[in-house]
Short mmCIF file of C-alpha atoms in Angstrom, two decimals:
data_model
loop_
_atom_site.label_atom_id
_atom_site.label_comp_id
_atom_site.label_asym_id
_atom_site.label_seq_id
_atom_site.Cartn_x
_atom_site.Cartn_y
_atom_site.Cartn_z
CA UNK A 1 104.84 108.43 92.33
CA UNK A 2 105.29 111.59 93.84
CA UNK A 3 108.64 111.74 93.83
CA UNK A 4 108.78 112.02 97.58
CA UNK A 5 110.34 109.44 99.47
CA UNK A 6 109.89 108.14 102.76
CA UNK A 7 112.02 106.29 104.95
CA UNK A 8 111.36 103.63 106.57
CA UNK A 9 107.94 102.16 105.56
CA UNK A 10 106.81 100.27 108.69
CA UNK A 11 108.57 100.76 112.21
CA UNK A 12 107.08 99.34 114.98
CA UNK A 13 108.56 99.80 119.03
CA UNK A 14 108.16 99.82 122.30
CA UNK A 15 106.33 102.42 124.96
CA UNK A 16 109.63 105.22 126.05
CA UNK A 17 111.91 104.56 123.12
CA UNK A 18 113.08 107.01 120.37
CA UNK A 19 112.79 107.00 116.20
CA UNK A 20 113.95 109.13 113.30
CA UNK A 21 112.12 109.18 110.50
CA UNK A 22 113.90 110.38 107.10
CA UNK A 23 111.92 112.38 104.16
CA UNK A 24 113.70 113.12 100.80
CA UNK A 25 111.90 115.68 98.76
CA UNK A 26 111.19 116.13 95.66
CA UNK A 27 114.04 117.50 93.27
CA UNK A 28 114.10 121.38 93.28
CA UNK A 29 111.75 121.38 96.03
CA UNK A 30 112.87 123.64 99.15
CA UNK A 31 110.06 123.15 101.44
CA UNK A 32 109.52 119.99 103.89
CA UNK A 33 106.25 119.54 105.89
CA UNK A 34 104.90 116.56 108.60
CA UNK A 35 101.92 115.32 109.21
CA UNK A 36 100.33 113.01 111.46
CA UNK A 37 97.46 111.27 110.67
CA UNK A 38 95.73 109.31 113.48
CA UNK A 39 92.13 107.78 113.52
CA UNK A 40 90.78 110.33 116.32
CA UNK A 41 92.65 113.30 114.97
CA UNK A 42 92.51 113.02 111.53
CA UNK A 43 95.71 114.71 109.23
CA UNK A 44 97.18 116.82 111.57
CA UNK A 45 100.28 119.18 110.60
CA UNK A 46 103.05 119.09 112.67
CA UNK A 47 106.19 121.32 111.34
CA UNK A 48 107.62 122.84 108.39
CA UNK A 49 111.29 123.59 106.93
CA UNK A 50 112.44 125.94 104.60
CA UNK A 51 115.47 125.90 103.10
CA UNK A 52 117.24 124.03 106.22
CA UNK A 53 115.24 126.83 108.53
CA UNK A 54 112.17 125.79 110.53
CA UNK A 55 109.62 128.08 109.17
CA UNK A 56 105.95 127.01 111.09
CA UNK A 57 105.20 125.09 114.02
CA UNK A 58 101.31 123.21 114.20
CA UNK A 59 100.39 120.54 116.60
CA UNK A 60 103.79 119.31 117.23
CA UNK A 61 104.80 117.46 120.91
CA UNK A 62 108.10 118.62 122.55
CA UNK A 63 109.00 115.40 122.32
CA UNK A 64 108.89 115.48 118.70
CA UNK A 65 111.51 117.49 117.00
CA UNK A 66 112.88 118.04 113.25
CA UNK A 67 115.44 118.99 110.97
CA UNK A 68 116.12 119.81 107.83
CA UNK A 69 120.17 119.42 106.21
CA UNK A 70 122.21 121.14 103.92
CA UNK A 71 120.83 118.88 100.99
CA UNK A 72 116.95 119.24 102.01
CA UNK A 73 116.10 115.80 103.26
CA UNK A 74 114.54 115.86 106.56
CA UNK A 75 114.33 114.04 109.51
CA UNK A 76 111.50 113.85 112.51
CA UNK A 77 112.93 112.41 115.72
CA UNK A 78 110.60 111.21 118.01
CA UNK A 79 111.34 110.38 121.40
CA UNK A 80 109.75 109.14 125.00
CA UNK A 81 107.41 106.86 122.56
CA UNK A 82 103.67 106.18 123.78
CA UNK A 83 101.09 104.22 122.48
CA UNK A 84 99.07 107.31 121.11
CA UNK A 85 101.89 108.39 119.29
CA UNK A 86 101.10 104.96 116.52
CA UNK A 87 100.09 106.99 113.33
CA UNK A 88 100.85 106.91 109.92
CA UNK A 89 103.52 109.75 109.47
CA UNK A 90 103.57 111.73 105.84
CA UNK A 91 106.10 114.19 104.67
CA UNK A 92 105.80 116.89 101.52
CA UNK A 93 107.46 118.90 99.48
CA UNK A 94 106.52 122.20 97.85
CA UNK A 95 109.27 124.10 95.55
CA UNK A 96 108.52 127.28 97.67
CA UNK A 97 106.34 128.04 100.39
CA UNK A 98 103.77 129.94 98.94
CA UNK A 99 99.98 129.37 99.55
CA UNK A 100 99.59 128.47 96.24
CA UNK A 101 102.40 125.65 95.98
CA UNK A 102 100.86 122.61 95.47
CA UNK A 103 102.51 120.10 98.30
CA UNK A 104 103.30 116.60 96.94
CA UNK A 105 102.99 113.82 99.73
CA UNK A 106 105.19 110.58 100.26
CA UNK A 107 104.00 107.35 101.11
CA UNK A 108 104.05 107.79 104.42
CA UNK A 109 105.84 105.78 107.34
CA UNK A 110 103.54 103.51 109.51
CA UNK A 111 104.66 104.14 113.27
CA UNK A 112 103.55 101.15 115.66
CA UNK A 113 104.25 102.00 119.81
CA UNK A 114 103.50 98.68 121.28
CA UNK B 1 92.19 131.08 111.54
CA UNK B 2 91.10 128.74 109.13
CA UNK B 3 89.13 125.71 109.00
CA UNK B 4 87.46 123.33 106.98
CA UNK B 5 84.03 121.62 107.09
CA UNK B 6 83.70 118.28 105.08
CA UNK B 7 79.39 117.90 105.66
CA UNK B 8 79.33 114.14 104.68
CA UNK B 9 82.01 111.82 106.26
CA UNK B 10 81.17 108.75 104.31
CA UNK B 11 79.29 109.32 100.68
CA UNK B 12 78.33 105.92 98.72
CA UNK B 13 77.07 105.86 95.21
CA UNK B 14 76.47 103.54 92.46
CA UNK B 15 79.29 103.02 89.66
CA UNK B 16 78.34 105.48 86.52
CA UNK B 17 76.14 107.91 88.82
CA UNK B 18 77.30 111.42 89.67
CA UNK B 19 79.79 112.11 92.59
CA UNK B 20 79.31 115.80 95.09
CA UNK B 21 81.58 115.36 98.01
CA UNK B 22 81.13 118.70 100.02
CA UNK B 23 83.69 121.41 101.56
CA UNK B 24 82.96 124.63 103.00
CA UNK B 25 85.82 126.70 104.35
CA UNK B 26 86.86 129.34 106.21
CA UNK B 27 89.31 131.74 106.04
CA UNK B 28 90.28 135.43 106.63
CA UNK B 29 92.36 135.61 103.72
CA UNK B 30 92.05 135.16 100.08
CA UNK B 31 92.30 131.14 100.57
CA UNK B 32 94.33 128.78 98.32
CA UNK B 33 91.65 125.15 98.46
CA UNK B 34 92.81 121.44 97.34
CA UNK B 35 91.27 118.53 96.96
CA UNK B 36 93.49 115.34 97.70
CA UNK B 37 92.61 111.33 97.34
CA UNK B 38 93.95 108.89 99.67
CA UNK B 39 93.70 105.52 98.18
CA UNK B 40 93.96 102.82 101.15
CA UNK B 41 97.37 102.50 102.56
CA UNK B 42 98.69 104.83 99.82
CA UNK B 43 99.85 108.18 100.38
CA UNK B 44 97.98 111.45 99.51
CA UNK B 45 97.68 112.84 95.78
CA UNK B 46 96.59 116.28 94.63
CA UNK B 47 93.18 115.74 92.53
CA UNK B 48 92.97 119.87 91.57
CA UNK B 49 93.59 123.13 92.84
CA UNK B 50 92.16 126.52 93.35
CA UNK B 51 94.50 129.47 93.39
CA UNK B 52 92.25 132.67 92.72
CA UNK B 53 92.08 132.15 89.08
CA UNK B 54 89.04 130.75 87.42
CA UNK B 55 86.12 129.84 89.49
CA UNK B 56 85.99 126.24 88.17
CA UNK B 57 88.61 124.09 88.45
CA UNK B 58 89.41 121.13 86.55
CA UNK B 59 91.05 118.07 87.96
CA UNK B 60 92.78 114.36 87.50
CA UNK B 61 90.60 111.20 86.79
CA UNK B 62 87.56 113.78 85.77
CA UNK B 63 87.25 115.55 88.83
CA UNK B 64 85.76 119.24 89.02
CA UNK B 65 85.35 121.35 91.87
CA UNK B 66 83.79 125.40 92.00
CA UNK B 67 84.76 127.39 94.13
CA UNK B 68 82.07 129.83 95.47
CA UNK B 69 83.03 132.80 97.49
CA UNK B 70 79.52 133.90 98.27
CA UNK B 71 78.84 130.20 99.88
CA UNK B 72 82.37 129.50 101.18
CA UNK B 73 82.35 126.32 99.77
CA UNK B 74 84.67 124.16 97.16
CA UNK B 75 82.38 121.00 96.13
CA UNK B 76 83.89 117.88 94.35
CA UNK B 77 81.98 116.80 91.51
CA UNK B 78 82.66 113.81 88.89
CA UNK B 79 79.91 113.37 86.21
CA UNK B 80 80.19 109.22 86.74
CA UNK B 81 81.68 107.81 89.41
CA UNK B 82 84.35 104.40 88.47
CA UNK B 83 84.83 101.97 90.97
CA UNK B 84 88.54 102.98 91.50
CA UNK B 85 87.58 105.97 92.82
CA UNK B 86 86.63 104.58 96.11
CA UNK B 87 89.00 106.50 98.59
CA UNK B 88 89.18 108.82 101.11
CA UNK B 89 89.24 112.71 99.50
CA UNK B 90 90.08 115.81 101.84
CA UNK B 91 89.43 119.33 101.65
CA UNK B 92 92.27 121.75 102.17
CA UNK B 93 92.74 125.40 102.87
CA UNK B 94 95.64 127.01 102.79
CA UNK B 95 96.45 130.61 103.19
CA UNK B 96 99.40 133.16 105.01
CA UNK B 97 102.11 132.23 102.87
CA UNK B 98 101.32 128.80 102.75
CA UNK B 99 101.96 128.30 106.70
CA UNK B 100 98.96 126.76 107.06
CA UNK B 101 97.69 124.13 105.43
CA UNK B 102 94.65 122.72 107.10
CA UNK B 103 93.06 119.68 106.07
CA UNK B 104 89.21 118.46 106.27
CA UNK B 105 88.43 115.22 107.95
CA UNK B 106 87.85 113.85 105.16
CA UNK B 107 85.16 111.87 103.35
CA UNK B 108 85.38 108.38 102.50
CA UNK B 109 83.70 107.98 98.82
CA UNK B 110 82.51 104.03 98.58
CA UNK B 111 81.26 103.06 94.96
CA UNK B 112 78.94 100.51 94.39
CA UNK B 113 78.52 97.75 91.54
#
């Protein structure tokens, strides 16, 4: 157990509609990161939060957006929904933001666009 | 920029026999390089790091990896491979302050009876 946690496990919806998923990381840590991970595109990173302040930007969609509150937990909203955007969805943590921090993953959130 | 090169995408070997799972890497900076397991429908856990300090890095579960600057490369080794190590392992580089943190496509290590 990472101490990462991950909210919700499985979501599954339709084609055009909008989710949140939640991330809680681990005690003490600052940082927040998402991923993607798709079968044709592999672990992909999307975004990053430090300290409440978005800090990088990778492959993310404008459709996707995210956020990081007062007490660190995260959110990653995804809206106008399409079939490619099914992938398993990890968050991490990392106490800083250093390249050295190690960053501890959560179990990830299964996203089904039917 | 920085990227990473896993050579084999699926390795199979027999249980007891040694494991080398392949990464070479590159980077402009002085990198930071991980090695993560996926288990199946499990999320990802750190196996070892490298962080500029010595050369060869000790992991979890038995894992080793050396980093070689003159090669580029950060090669997983286990002396004998259990059959709970099937998973899928990735490569990562990370460097700039952490921004980036750029995974391989990962190898999928099968072990056989």
């Amino acid at each position: 157990d990472s101490g990462v946690t991950q909210t919700p496990k499985h979501l599954i919806t339709a084609t055009g509609q909008r989710v949140t998923l939640r991330c809680s990381p681990r005690s003490g840590d600052l940082s927040v990161y998402w991923y993607q991970q798709s079968l044709d595109q592999g672990l992909q990173f999307l975004i990053q939060y430090y300290n409440g302040e978005e800090r990088a930007k990778g492959n993310i969609l404008e459709r996707f957006s995210a956020q990081q509150f007062p007490d660190l937990h995260s959110e990653l909203n995804l809206s106008s929904l399409e079939l490619g955007d099914s992938a398993l969805y990890f968050c991490a943590s990392s106490h800083r933001q250093g390249s050295t921090d190690t960053q501890y993953f959560g179990p990830g959130t299964r996203l089904t666009v039917l | 920029a920085q990227s990473v090169t896993q050579l084999d995408s699926h390795v199979s070997v027999s249980e007891g026999t040694p494991v080398l799972l392949r990464c070479n890497y590159s980077s402009s900076y002085s990198p930071s390089l991980f090695w993560y397991v996926q288990h199946p429908n499990k999320g990802l856990q750190l196996l070892l790091k490298y962080t500029s300090a010595a050369t060869l890095v000790k992991g979890i579960n038995g894992f080793e990896a050396e980093f070689k600057k003159s090669e580029t490369s950060f090669h997983l080794t286990k002396p004998s491979a259990h059959m709970s190590d099937a998973a899928e392992y990735f490569c990562v580089v990370s460097d700039l302050g952490g921004q980036n943190f750029v995974f391989g496509p990962g190898t999928r290590l099968s072990v056989l009876p």
